[in-house]
Structures are given as C-alpha cells and as structure tokens.
Coordinates of C-alpha atoms in Angstrom, one line a residue:
Chain A
M1 CA 33.3 0.6 -32.8
Q2 CA 31.4 3.8 -33.4
I3 CA 28.4 2.0 -34.1
R4 CA 28.8 0.7 -30.3
I5 CA 28.8 4.2 -28.9
I6 CA 26.2 5.6 -31.0
K7 CA 24.0 2.7 -29.5
D8 CA 24.8 3.8 -25.9
K9 CA 24.3 7.4 -26.3
I10 CA 20.8 6.8 -27.8
I11 CA 19.8 4.4 -25.4
S12 CA 21.1 6.8 -22.4
K13 CA 18.9 9.5 -23.6
L14 CA 16.2 6.9 -24.2
M15 CA 16.4 6.0 -20.6
L16 CA 16.5 9.8 -19.9
V17 CA 13.2 10.4 -21.4
F18 CA 11.6 7.1 -19.6
T19 CA 13.0 8.8 -16.0
L20 CA 12.2 12.3 -16.9
A21 CA 8.3 10.7 -18.1
S22 CA 7.7 8.8 -14.8
V23 CA 8.9 11.1 -12.1
S24 CA 7.0 13.9 -13.9
V25 CA 3.9 11.6 -12.9
L26 CA 3.9 13.5 -9.9
L27 CA 3.5 16.7 -11.2
V28 CA 1.0 15.9 -13.8
I29 CA -1.6 14.3 -11.4
G30 CA -1.2 17.1 -9.2
I31 CA -1.5 19.8 -11.9
G32 CA -4.4 17.3 -13.6
L33 CA -6.3 17.4 -10.5
F34 CA -6.0 20.7 -9.5
Y35 CA -7.1 21.9 -13.1
R36 CA -10.3 19.4 -12.7
S37 CA -11.3 21.0 -9.5
L38 CA -10.6 24.4 -10.6
P39 CA -14.2 24.8 -11.5
L40 CA -15.6 24.1 -8.1
L41 CA -12.7 26.4 -6.3
Q42 CA -13.9 28.8 -8.5
K43 CA -17.3 29.1 -7.1
I44 CA -17.0 28.0 -3.3
S45 CA -14.0 29.2 -1.7
F46 CA -11.6 26.9 -0.3
Y47 CA -12.2 27.8 3.1
H48 CA -15.9 27.2 2.8
L49 CA -15.5 24.1 1.3
I50 CA -13.2 22.6 3.6
S51 CA -15.7 24.0 6.9
S52 CA -19.0 23.6 5.5
S53 CA -21.0 20.4 6.8
I54 CA -23.7 20.7 4.1
W55 CA -23.3 18.1 1.3
K56 CA -26.0 18.2 -0.8
P57 CA -24.9 17.5 -4.7
L58 CA -28.1 18.2 -6.5
K59 CA -28.5 21.3 -4.7
G60 CA -24.8 22.8 -5.7
L61 CA -23.5 22.4 -1.9
F62 CA -20.3 20.7 -1.3
G63 CA -19.6 21.0 2.5
F64 CA -15.9 18.5 3.2
F65 CA -16.2 19.1 6.9
P66 CA -17.6 15.4 7.3
F67 CA -15.2 13.6 5.2
I68 CA -12.5 15.4 6.6
M69 CA -13.5 14.4 10.4
G70 CA -14.4 10.9 8.9
T71 CA -10.7 10.4 7.7
L72 CA -9.3 12.1 10.7
W73 CA -11.6 9.7 13.3
V74 CA -10.7 6.6 11.4
T75 CA -7.0 7.4 11.2
G76 CA -6.9 8.7 14.6
I77 CA -8.1 5.4 15.9
A78 CA -6.3 3.4 13.8
I79 CA -2.5 4.7 14.8
I80 CA -3.9 4.9 18.4
I81 CA -4.6 1.4 18.3
A82 CA -1.6 0.2 16.1
L83 CA 1.4 2.4 17.5
P84 CA 1.8 0.8 21.0
L85 CA 1.0 -2.5 19.4
S86 CA 3.4 -2.1 16.6
L87 CA 6.1 -0.4 18.7
L88 CA 6.0 -3.5 21.3
T89 CA 6.0 -5.9 18.6
A90 CA 9.2 -3.8 16.9
I91 CA 11.1 -4.1 19.8
Y92 CA 10.2 -7.8 20.7
I93 CA 11.4 -8.9 17.3
V94 CA 14.9 -6.8 17.5
E95 CA 15.7 -7.1 20.8
Y96 CA 14.6 -9.8 22.8
A97 CA 13.4 -12.6 20.7
P98 CA 15.5 -15.7 20.3
A99 CA 17.1 -15.9 16.7
K100 CA 14.7 -18.7 15.9
V101 CA 11.9 -17.3 17.1
R102 CA 12.4 -14.0 15.0
K103 CA 12.9 -16.0 11.6
V104 CA 9.9 -17.8 12.1
L105 CA 7.9 -14.1 13.3
S106 CA 9.4 -11.5 10.7
P107 CA 7.7 -13.2 7.3
F108 CA 4.1 -13.1 9.0
V109 CA 4.4 -9.3 9.3
N110 CA 5.5 -9.7 5.5
L111 CA 2.8 -12.1 4.7
L112 CA 0.4 -9.7 6.4
S113 CA 1.5 -6.6 4.4
G114 CA 0.9 -8.6 1.2
I115 CA -2.8 -9.1 1.9
P116 CA -5.1 -6.9 -0.4
P117 CA -7.2 -4.4 1.3
V118 CA -10.5 -6.0 0.0
I119 CA -9.5 -9.1 1.9
F120 CA -9.1 -6.8 5.1
G121 CA -12.1 -5.2 4.0
V122 CA -14.4 -8.7 4.0
W123 CA -12.7 -9.5 7.5
G124 CA -13.8 -6.8 8.9
V125 CA -17.5 -7.1 7.7
L126 CA -17.1 -10.6 9.0
F127 CA -15.2 -10.7 11.8
I128 CA -15.2 -7.1 13.3
I129 CA -18.6 -5.7 12.4
P130 CA -20.2 -8.4 14.6
L131 CA -17.7 -8.3 17.1
I132 CA -18.4 -4.4 17.9
Q133 CA -22.2 -4.8 17.4
D134 CA -22.8 -7.6 19.7
H135 CA -19.9 -7.9 22.5
I136 CA -18.5 -4.4 22.3
A137 CA -21.0 -1.4 21.4
P138 CA -23.6 -3.0 24.0
H139 CA -21.4 -1.7 26.9
F140 CA -21.4 1.8 25.8
V141 CA -24.1 2.8 23.6
E142 CA -27.7 1.5 23.3
F143 CA -27.7 1.1 19.8
S144 CA -24.7 0.3 16.9
T145 CA -25.0 -1.8 13.5
G146 CA -21.3 -2.0 14.0
Y147 CA -20.5 -0.4 10.8
S148 CA -18.8 2.5 12.4
V149 CA -15.5 4.7 12.6
L150 CA -14.2 2.4 15.4
A151 CA -14.6 -0.7 12.6
G152 CA -12.7 1.5 10.2
G153 CA -10.1 2.1 12.6
V154 CA -9.5 -1.2 13.6
V155 CA -9.1 -2.8 10.6
L156 CA -6.9 0.4 9.3
A157 CA -4.9 -0.8 12.4
V158 CA -4.2 -4.1 11.5
M159 CA -3.6 -3.2 7.9
I160 CA -1.1 -0.5 8.9
F161 CA 0.8 -3.2 11.6
P162 CA 3.4 -4.3 8.8
L163 CA 4.5 -0.8 7.9
I164 CA 5.0 0.2 11.6
V165 CA 6.8 -2.7 12.6
S166 CA 9.0 -3.2 9.6
I167 CA 10.2 0.7 9.2
I168 CA 10.6 0.5 13.4
S169 CA 12.6 -2.6 13.4
E170 CA 14.5 -1.3 10.4
V171 CA 15.7 2.0 12.4
L172 CA 16.5 -0.1 15.7
R173 CA 18.5 -2.7 13.8
T174 CA 20.7 1.0 12.8
I175 CA 21.4 2.1 16.2
P176 CA 25.1 1.1 17.6
K177 CA 25.6 -1.6 19.6
E178 CA 28.2 0.3 21.6
L179 CA 25.4 2.4 23.0
K180 CA 23.7 -1.1 24.2
D181 CA 26.6 -2.5 25.5
A182 CA 27.7 0.5 27.6
S183 CA 24.3 0.7 29.1
L184 CA 23.9 -2.9 29.7
S185 CA 27.5 -2.9 31.1
L186 CA 26.6 -0.2 34.2
G187 CA 23.7 -2.7 35.4
A188 CA 20.9 -1.3 33.8
T189 CA 17.9 -4.0 32.9
Q190 CA 17.8 -4.9 29.1
W191 CA 14.1 -2.8 29.4
E192 CA 15.6 0.3 31.1
T193 CA 18.2 0.3 28.3
I194 CA 15.3 0.3 25.7
K195 CA 13.7 3.1 27.3
K196 CA 16.5 4.9 28.0
V197 CA 19.1 4.7 25.5
I198 CA 17.5 3.0 22.7
L199 CA 14.4 4.3 21.9
R200 CA 15.7 8.2 22.7
K201 CA 18.3 7.3 19.7
A202 CA 15.1 5.7 17.7
I203 CA 12.8 8.6 18.0
P204 CA 13.1 10.3 14.7
G205 CA 12.6 7.2 13.1
I206 CA 9.5 6.1 14.8
I207 CA 7.8 9.5 14.1
A208 CA 8.7 9.0 10.7
A209 CA 7.2 5.7 10.8
V210 CA 3.9 7.1 12.5
V211 CA 3.6 10.2 9.6
L212 CA 3.9 7.0 6.8
A213 CA 1.4 5.2 8.6
I214 CA -0.8 8.2 8.7
S215 CA -0.6 9.0 5.5
R216 CA -1.1 5.4 4.1
A217 CA -4.4 5.3 6.2
F218 CA -5.8 8.6 4.8
G219 CA -5.8 6.8 1.3
E220 CA -7.3 3.4 2.4
T221 CA -10.6 3.3 0.1
I222 CA -12.0 -0.2 -0.1
A223 CA -11.6 -1.7 3.2
V224 CA -12.6 1.5 5.3
L225 CA -15.6 2.2 3.1
M226 CA -16.8 -1.4 3.6
V227 CA -16.8 -1.4 7.4
C228 CA -17.5 2.5 8.3
G229 CA -20.7 2.9 7.6
N230 CA -20.7 5.7 4.9
N231 CA -22.8 8.7 6.5
A232 CA -21.7 12.0 5.6
V233 CA -22.3 13.6 9.1
V234 CA -19.7 14.3 11.7
P235 CA -19.1 11.5 14.0
H236 CA -19.7 12.3 17.9
S237 CA -18.5 8.9 19.3
V238 CA -16.5 5.6 17.7
F239 CA -19.9 3.8 17.5
E240 CA -21.0 6.3 15.0
P241 CA -20.8 5.7 11.1
G242 CA -18.3 8.1 9.3
Y243 CA -17.5 9.0 5.7
P244 CA -13.8 9.0 5.0
L245 CA -12.6 11.0 1.7
P246 CA -11.3 7.8 -0.6
A247 CA -15.0 6.0 0.2
L248 CA -16.7 9.4 -0.9
I249 CA -14.6 9.1 -4.2
A250 CA -15.0 5.3 -4.6
N251 CA -18.9 5.3 -4.1
N252 CA -19.7 8.3 -6.2
Y253 CA -17.7 7.7 -9.4
G254 CA -21.2 6.2 -10.8
E255 CA -22.9 9.8 -10.8
M256 CA -20.0 11.8 -11.0
L257 CA -20.5 12.6 -14.5
S258 CA -24.4 13.4 -14.3
I259 CA -24.6 15.9 -11.7
P260 CA -23.3 19.9 -12.5
M261 CA -20.0 20.1 -10.6
Y262 CA -19.7 16.8 -9.1
D263 CA -16.8 15.8 -10.8
S264 CA -15.2 18.5 -9.8
A265 CA -15.8 18.1 -5.9
L266 CA -14.7 14.4 -6.2
M267 CA -11.7 15.5 -8.0
F268 CA -11.2 18.4 -5.2
A269 CA -11.1 15.7 -3.0
A270 CA -9.1 13.3 -4.8
L271 CA -6.6 16.8 -4.7
L272 CA -6.9 17.4 -0.9
L273 CA -5.8 13.6 -0.3
F274 CA -3.1 13.8 -2.8
I275 CA -1.8 17.2 -1.3
I276 CA -1.6 16.1 2.3
I277 CA 0.2 12.4 1.5
L278 CA 2.7 13.8 -0.7
L279 CA 3.7 16.0 2.4
F280 CA 3.5 13.5 5.0
N281 CA 5.3 11.2 2.6
L282 CA 8.1 13.7 1.9
I283 CA 8.3 14.6 5.8
S284 CA 9.0 11.0 6.8
R285 CA 10.9 10.0 3.7
L286 CA 13.6 13.3 4.6
I287 CA 13.8 12.1 8.1
L288 CA 14.3 8.8 7.4
A289 CA 17.1 9.7 4.7
N290 CA 18.5 12.1 7.1
L291 CA 18.5 9.3 9.9
E292 CA 20.5 7.3 7.5
R293 CA 23.2 9.7 6.7
K294 CA 23.6 10.3 10.4
L295 CA 24.2 6.8 11.4
S296 CA 26.2 5.6 8.6
A297 CA 28.6 8.7 9.1
Chain B
M1 CA 15.6 -3.6 42.8
K2 CA 12.9 -5.8 43.1
K3 CA 10.8 -3.2 41.5
R4 CA 13.5 -2.9 38.2
K5 CA 12.8 -6.7 37.8
F6 CA 9.3 -6.6 37.8
E7 CA 8.9 -3.8 35.2
E8 CA 11.3 -5.9 33.1
W9 CA 9.1 -8.7 33.3
C10 CA 5.7 -6.8 33.0
V11 CA 6.9 -5.3 30.1
K12 CA 8.1 -8.3 28.2
V13 CA 4.7 -9.9 29.2
F14 CA 3.3 -7.1 27.0
M15 CA 6.0 -7.0 24.4
V16 CA 4.7 -10.6 23.7
L17 CA 0.9 -10.2 24.2
A18 CA 1.4 -7.4 21.2
T19 CA 3.1 -10.0 19.0
I20 CA 1.1 -12.5 19.5
I21 CA -1.8 -10.0 18.6
V22 CA 0.1 -8.7 15.5
T23 CA 1.2 -11.9 14.1
G24 CA -2.1 -13.5 15.0
S25 CA -4.1 -10.8 13.2
F26 CA -2.4 -12.4 9.8
F27 CA -4.2 -16.3 10.9
L28 CA -7.3 -14.3 12.0
I29 CA -7.8 -12.8 8.7
V30 CA -7.1 -15.7 6.8
G31 CA -9.0 -18.2 8.8
T32 CA -11.8 -16.2 8.3
V33 CA -11.4 -16.1 4.8
F34 CA -11.0 -19.7 4.5
Y35 CA -13.7 -20.6 7.1
K36 CA -16.7 -18.3 5.2
G37 CA -15.4 -19.2 1.5
F38 CA -14.6 -22.8 1.3
H39 CA -18.0 -23.8 1.8
Y40 CA -18.8 -22.3 -1.6
M41 CA -15.8 -23.3 -3.1
N42 CA -16.3 -25.8 -6.0
W43 CA -14.8 -26.5 -9.8
D44 CA -17.6 -24.4 -11.5
M45 CA -16.3 -20.9 -9.7
I46 CA -13.0 -21.0 -11.3
T47 CA -14.2 -22.6 -14.6
K48 CA -17.2 -20.7 -15.2
T49 CA -18.2 -17.3 -16.2
P50 CA -21.5 -15.9 -14.1
S51 CA -24.9 -16.6 -15.7
G52 CA -28.2 -15.0 -15.3
G53 CA -26.9 -11.5 -14.1
F54 CA -24.2 -10.7 -11.9
Y55 CA -26.6 -9.4 -9.1
I56 CA -28.9 -12.0 -9.2
G57 CA -27.8 -14.9 -11.1
K58 CA -27.1 -17.6 -8.6
A59 CA -25.4 -20.0 -11.2
G60 CA -21.8 -19.9 -12.9
G61 CA -18.4 -18.7 -11.3
I62 CA -16.4 -16.2 -11.4
L63 CA -14.0 -17.3 -14.4
N64 CA -14.3 -13.8 -15.7
A65 CA -13.2 -11.7 -12.5
I66 CA -10.2 -14.4 -12.6
I67 CA -8.8 -14.1 -16.0
G68 CA -9.4 -10.1 -15.8
S69 CA -7.5 -9.9 -13.2
L70 CA -4.5 -11.9 -14.9
Y71 CA -4.8 -9.6 -17.7
V72 CA -4.9 -6.4 -16.0
A73 CA -2.2 -7.5 -13.3
G74 CA 0.0 -9.2 -15.9
G75 CA -0.5 -6.1 -18.5
A76 CA 0.5 -3.7 -15.9
T77 CA 3.3 -6.1 -14.5
I78 CA 4.8 -6.1 -18.2
L79 CA 4.0 -2.3 -19.2
G80 CA 5.7 -1.6 -16.0
L81 CA 8.9 -3.4 -16.3
V82 CA 9.5 -1.9 -19.8
I83 CA 9.2 1.5 -18.0
S84 CA 11.1 0.5 -15.0
I85 CA 14.1 -1.4 -15.8
P86 CA 15.4 1.9 -17.8
V87 CA 14.6 4.1 -15.1
A88 CA 16.5 1.6 -12.3
L89 CA 19.4 1.4 -14.6
Y90 CA 19.9 4.8 -15.4
I91 CA 19.6 6.0 -11.6
N92 CA 22.2 3.3 -11.0
L93 CA 24.9 3.6 -13.8
Y94 CA 24.4 6.7 -15.4
L95 CA 23.8 8.9 -12.6
K96 CA 25.7 7.4 -10.0
S97 CA 28.4 10.2 -9.9
K98 CA 25.6 12.4 -9.9
L99 CA 24.5 11.2 -6.3
I100 CA 22.2 14.1 -5.7
Y101 CA 20.3 13.7 -8.5
A102 CA 20.1 9.8 -8.2
N103 CA 18.9 10.2 -4.6
T104 CA 16.2 12.8 -5.4
L105 CA 14.7 10.1 -8.2
R106 CA 14.9 8.0 -5.0
L107 CA 12.5 10.2 -3.1
V108 CA 9.9 11.0 -5.8
F109 CA 9.7 7.3 -6.4
D110 CA 9.4 6.7 -3.0
V111 CA 6.5 9.8 -2.9
L112 CA 4.8 8.0 -5.6
F113 CA 4.9 4.7 -3.8
G114 CA 3.0 6.2 -0.8
I115 CA -0.1 7.9 -3.0
P116 CA -3.2 6.1 -2.7
S117 CA -4.3 4.0 -5.5
I118 CA -7.8 5.9 -5.2
V119 CA -5.6 9.0 -6.7
Y120 CA -4.2 6.8 -9.4
G121 CA -7.5 5.8 -10.1
A122 CA -9.1 9.3 -10.4
F123 CA -6.0 10.2 -12.3
G124 CA -6.3 7.3 -14.4
F125 CA -9.7 8.2 -15.0
L126 CA -8.9 11.9 -16.1
I127 CA -6.5 10.3 -18.7
M128 CA -9.0 8.4 -19.9
V129 CA -11.7 11.3 -20.3
Y130 CA -8.8 13.2 -21.9
F131 CA -8.1 10.7 -24.7
G132 CA -12.0 9.7 -25.0
I133 CA -11.0 6.0 -23.6
R134 CA -14.3 4.1 -21.9
A135 CA -13.8 2.2 -19.1
S136 CA -11.7 -1.0 -20.6
L137 CA -8.9 -3.3 -20.3
L138 CA -6.5 -0.6 -21.1
G139 CA -8.0 2.0 -19.1
G140 CA -7.4 -0.4 -16.0
I141 CA -3.9 -1.7 -17.5
I142 CA -2.8 1.8 -17.4
A143 CA -3.9 3.4 -14.0
V144 CA -2.5 -0.2 -12.6
T145 CA 1.0 0.5 -14.4
L146 CA 1.2 4.0 -12.8
L147 CA 0.5 2.2 -9.7
V148 CA 3.0 -0.3 -9.9
I149 CA 5.9 1.6 -11.5
P150 CA 7.2 2.9 -8.3
I151 CA 7.3 -0.1 -6.7
L152 CA 9.3 -2.1 -9.5
V153 CA 11.9 0.9 -9.4
R154 CA 12.4 1.0 -5.9
T155 CA 12.9 -2.8 -5.8
L156 CA 15.0 -2.9 -8.8
D157 CA 17.2 -0.1 -7.3
E158 CA 18.0 -1.7 -4.5
V159 CA 18.8 -5.1 -6.3
I160 CA 21.0 -3.4 -8.8
R161 CA 22.7 -1.6 -5.7
T162 CA 23.9 -4.6 -4.6
V163 CA 25.6 -5.4 -7.1
P164 CA 29.5 -5.0 -6.4
N165 CA 31.1 -2.1 -7.5
E166 CA 34.0 -3.6 -9.2
L167 CA 32.2 -5.7 -11.2
R168 CA 31.1 -2.6 -13.1
D169 CA 34.4 -1.2 -12.8
A170 CA 36.0 -4.1 -14.3
T171 CA 33.3 -4.4 -17.2
L172 CA 34.2 -0.5 -18.2
S173 CA 37.9 -1.1 -17.8
L174 CA 37.7 -3.5 -20.4
G175 CA 36.4 -0.8 -22.8
A176 CA 32.6 -1.6 -22.6
T177 CA 30.1 1.0 -22.8
R178 CA 27.6 1.8 -20.4
W179 CA 24.7 0.1 -22.2
E180 CA 27.1 -3.2 -22.0
V181 CA 27.6 -2.7 -18.3
A182 CA 23.8 -2.3 -18.2
K183 CA 23.4 -5.9 -19.8
V184 CA 26.0 -7.5 -17.7
I185 CA 24.2 -6.1 -14.7
L186 CA 20.6 -7.2 -15.7
R187 CA 22.2 -10.6 -16.1
Q188 CA 23.4 -10.7 -12.4
V189 CA 20.4 -9.3 -11.0
R190 CA 18.0 -12.0 -12.8
P191 CA 16.7 -13.2 -9.5
G192 CA 15.8 -9.7 -8.2
I193 CA 14.3 -9.0 -11.3
F194 CA 12.0 -11.9 -10.5
T195 CA 11.2 -10.8 -7.2
A196 CA 10.1 -7.5 -8.4
I197 CA 7.6 -8.9 -10.9
L198 CA 6.4 -10.9 -8.2
L199 CA 5.8 -7.7 -5.5
S200 CA 4.4 -5.5 -8.5
F201 CA 2.1 -8.5 -9.6
G202 CA 0.6 -9.3 -6.1
R203 CA -0.2 -5.4 -5.5
A204 CA -1.5 -5.1 -8.8
I205 CA -4.0 -8.4 -8.3
G206 CA -5.0 -7.0 -5.0
D207 CA -5.7 -3.7 -6.0
V208 CA -9.5 -2.1 -6.1
A209 CA -9.3 1.6 -5.9
S210 CA -7.1 2.0 -9.0
V211 CA -9.7 0.0 -11.4
L212 CA -12.9 0.7 -9.9
F213 CA -13.1 3.9 -12.1
T214 CA -11.0 2.5 -15.3
A215 CA -11.4 -1.4 -15.9
G216 CA -15.3 -1.4 -15.6
F217 CA -17.0 -4.8 -14.8
S218 CA -18.8 -7.1 -17.2
D219 CA -19.6 -10.4 -16.8
N220 CA -17.9 -11.9 -19.9
V221 CA -13.8 -12.8 -20.3
P222 CA -12.6 -9.6 -22.0
T223 CA -11.7 -10.5 -25.8
S224 CA -10.0 -7.4 -26.7
L225 CA -8.3 -4.3 -25.3
H226 CA -11.0 -1.7 -25.5
E227 CA -13.6 -4.3 -23.8
P228 CA -14.1 -3.8 -19.9
A229 CA -12.6 -6.6 -17.6
A230 CA -13.6 -7.7 -14.4
T231 CA -11.5 -8.3 -11.5
L232 CA -11.4 -10.1 -8.6
P233 CA -11.1 -7.3 -6.0
L234 CA -14.0 -5.4 -7.8
A235 CA -15.9 -8.6 -7.6
I236 CA -15.8 -9.3 -4.3
F237 CA -16.8 -6.2 -3.3
F238 CA -19.8 -6.0 -5.8
Q239 CA -21.0 -9.5 -5.0
L240 CA -20.8 -8.8 -1.2
G241 CA -22.9 -6.3 -1.8
S242 CA -25.8 -8.5 -3.2
S243 CA -28.8 -9.7 -1.1
V244 CA -28.7 -13.2 -3.0
E245 CA -27.2 -15.6 -0.8
E246 CA -25.4 -17.4 -3.5
V247 CA -23.8 -14.5 -4.9
Q248 CA -22.5 -13.5 -1.9
G249 CA -21.6 -16.9 -1.5
R250 CA -19.7 -16.5 -4.7
G251 CA -18.0 -13.5 -3.0
Y252 CA -16.6 -15.2 -0.2
A253 CA -15.1 -17.8 -2.8
S254 CA -13.8 -15.0 -4.8
A255 CA -12.3 -13.6 -1.4
L256 CA -10.8 -16.7 -0.6
I257 CA -9.2 -17.1 -4.0
L258 CA -7.5 -14.0 -4.1
T259 CA -6.4 -14.4 -0.8
I260 CA -4.6 -17.8 -2.1
I261 CA -3.2 -16.4 -5.0
V262 CA -2.1 -13.3 -3.2
L263 CA -0.1 -15.6 -0.3
I264 CA 1.3 -17.9 -3.0
I265 CA 3.0 -14.7 -4.8
T266 CA 4.1 -13.4 -1.2
V267 CA 5.8 -16.8 0.0
L268 CA 7.2 -17.4 -3.3
S269 CA 9.1 -13.6 -3.2
E270 CA 9.9 -14.2 0.2
I271 CA 11.8 -17.3 -1.1
L272 CA 13.8 -15.5 -3.7
I273 CA 14.7 -12.6 -1.5
K274 CA 16.3 -15.2 0.8
R275 CA 18.2 -16.8 -2.3
F276 CA 19.0 -13.6 -3.7
S277 CA 20.4 -12.6 -0.4
K278 CA 22.1 -15.8 0.3
H279 CA 24.3 -15.6 -2.9
K280 CA 25.2 -11.7 -2.1
I281 CA 28.6 -10.5 -2.1
Q282 CA 29.4 -9.1 1.0

C-alpha cells in the first residue's frame, strides 16, 4: 500500500521536472541567443544594427536593414495574397458548401499543411519562377530572373493557406447559430448575414489568424531561400530579389565561425526572429483563448 | 432587390474560385513534383548511396538520405514521446484543479509550437558548441526533438482531454493513485498517441532548417550517433543546387520520395483522427 503511494509521489515529481524542463526551453532559447549576440550588441548599438543597410561582415559592418525589409516584403505579399483567398475559402467551407463537398474539401487543406517546406521550395523553383520570369514580369519590368520577393511571397502565401483557413473556419463555427437565424429571418440574404453579423463577430479571430500567419511567414526559411534571390539590398519592387532574415542565417552558417563577430551577428538575427515571433504568437493565442472563453460562457 | 441577389451571386462565384485556388494549389504542387521526379525515379534511387562525390557523381541513389531521415525523425519522435507523455499527463491529471497553471503551460507550448525551425536549429547549434558535439546524427536528433515536443504535447493534451471525467473519477474512487489513473487513461487514448506520433514524424522528416546546422551531411549511411547524417530535405536542397543534370534529377526524385512519405503519413493520421473521434463519448 505504501509503495504505491510513494511511487505516485516520485512519478509526479518526475513529471513536474519534465514539464518544467520542456517549458523552460522557451526561456533558455531567449537567454542563449541573447548571450551569443551580446558581443555584437556591445560593439554596435541596437538602433544602428537594424537601421544600417551596409552588410560587409569581413569589415565588421553588420546592417540588418536589407534583411528586415526583405522579410517584411515577402511577408506582406504573402498576407495580401493569402488573406482574401483563405477568408473566402473558410466562409465557403463553413457557410455555403454542402456537407458532401465539405467532407471532400477539408482533408485537402490538411494535406496541404502537411507538405514539407522544401517541397514548396522545389515547386517555387519549377513553377512560380518560370511563371514570373516569362509571363508576369515582362509586362511590368524590362528584365527579371524570376527570383524575387514576389516569388517568395507567392510560395509563402500557399504555405499559410491551411493555417489561416483552419483557424478562421474554427472561429466561424463557434459563432452561435441563433445570431445567423435571427438575421436570416429578417429577410437578409446569406451574404448580408455573413457580412454584417458573422464577420463582425469573427473579427478578433480573423486578426488572430493573420497575426499567427505573419509570424509563421517571418520564420519560414528554406522555401523562401530557394526562390527569393538572396541579394542583400533593400528591394524596391516586387520583381527585385530580397534576402529575408531566416535565409541569411541558413545561408551563412558555414562561414560563421571563421569570420569574427559573424556568429554573433547570425545569432542576433535569430534573436530578432525569436522575439518578434514570440510576441506575435502570444498576442494571437491570447486573442483566441479570450474568444473561446467568451463564446463558451 | 435585384442588386442584392446579384451581390450574393458574385460573392459566391468568388468563394468557389478562392476554394478552387486553395485546394487546387495542393494538386499543383504534388503534380509538379510528380511530373518532374517520376522521370528520374528508378530502383537504384532507393537502394544505393550516391557514388563518385555528392555534387558531381552521376551514379547511385539517395539511400543515405532516406535512412538518415528515418533515423533523425524516428529518434526525435521517440525521444520527444518520452518527454511529452509525462508532460501531457501532468497538465491534465495533476494540474486539473489548478486551471490557471494548466492553461499557462498550454499557452507556452502553443508559443513554442510557433517558434520557427531555423531558431531551433540555431539554438541546437549553440547547445552543440557548448557541449562540444560536432554536426552529427545526435545533434540532429536533439534539435528536431526540441521542434517536435510542442506538437506532441499539444496533440496528446487534446487527446487526453477527450477522455470523460467520469472515467478518472471512477478510477480514483476505487482507491487508485493518480499514476494508476494515468495508466488507465493512456490505454484509453492509444489511437490518439499514434496520431501524435504520425504528426510529429511527418513534421520531423520534412524539416530542413533545424537539421541544417546540426545533422551535417554525408554520402554514407550513419553507423553511430556521432557520425554526420544526410537527410532527405537537405538532399533535395543541395542536389537542386548542382549543375550536373543527373544530380539535379536525383534531387527531383528525392522530392518525389519525400512527398510520397509525407502524404502517406498525413493520410494515415487523418484516418486515425476520424476513427478516434468516432469512438469519442459525447
């Protein structure tokens, strides 16, 4: 009898240790990255690091502005493409599609989310790059190789489709049926009901989905790296190449221990990503949790 | 009146178009990969390691990357499970009365889930430098384990939450300790654990950024934890960058193999989730 209780006590303490250890990973990552980027931060001010455009590691010049702009360009393009398409898809799946169609559609959204990033990259190289080079860019600019922030944005957009669709459908499903029925019974069409009643209720959830999608897009590495062109200048049009932060880290890890301060600079890039994504994730998760609580009450 | 109907019709057309684009992109991607990769597929591809140098050698296949990927993804999933099952049980059984703690932990794991793999890769690299481990199978497994723990914990947590409270209460009222309750619950959620394993394995086998710094690359099948290991996604990435056509072709074939593996895993987990929710007591 005693042994069982002692066993229970020991196991519960062990579980606590495992839990604390895995939760503290979040803290340890932050501290570790900060500690390793400290040498760079002590030499160059934070403001200068993120506002300077000169990237010459061999001369000790580390300006992250082109990379930050590269990240913002591809993320911006991705959201502009993905949000309207995903929102319409989610509304269609939840509100319009007949049960049979819905059953067929939802698995494909899941299948899309299961495809590894590198495959999106391969697809980008094989499909999107030639499409931009031969069919889209010639209408706007004289010459483009296709490797551009636009290509990065399109590939990212497809990657975040499933995330936005699944969160928005989830939110749409939680909206009480009574609200919809009341609006319909007053003679509103289905679209009017969606526009004026359902979407208004779902706005916090849609914002949360977008914030989450942005943080996902910020951190996406390999697919973007393969199609973006990776040129450390600030892009001025969608057909110019860009160089997002994750691609910077992934492309240069090989040299990072041979050039002074280079490893510190790459860890600083990782720290920037970590902090931004942490904040964005926290915000969207809190919005979603709040929404869930409000609707279940 | 007409205008309202017209608007309804327009919006509906747009919705159907958007849905076709979103679901169609899946077929477009898989179709592109099949179209390009099928041509280069042959039996050697999955039974031989590359010969004559990775970037220039024209012969051989990608057995090294297939086995390497299975090792990394398998090792990380097993290690991740050992850590995640106790965590998920702890959150649901031991913290059940303290909902604030449990929800805070869930939030932390959600946030960890959102941290990109490149950050896990960089952090894994820091750990390896700190402990003096070189790029190896072990390093890759450590980094990927960090990546899959949040997935495993959140999936297991969702699954355990579906177990009716009455089961727990009945077991407790018979005088069982909480650990004995945990064993009963684990038996109840076995299909859910398989789902979690599949999800984690699928994510682990497809991820590049976390193994880029940590697992290294090699033409041989690793024979110990301290040897560098090739992985499928990295093999795709490196081989596409080659200027030799045969090597590029091997890259396309690798992409096809990885896509097939991941599709099988996703379909299996879909089926399992369906079956699992069918038996759920409402």
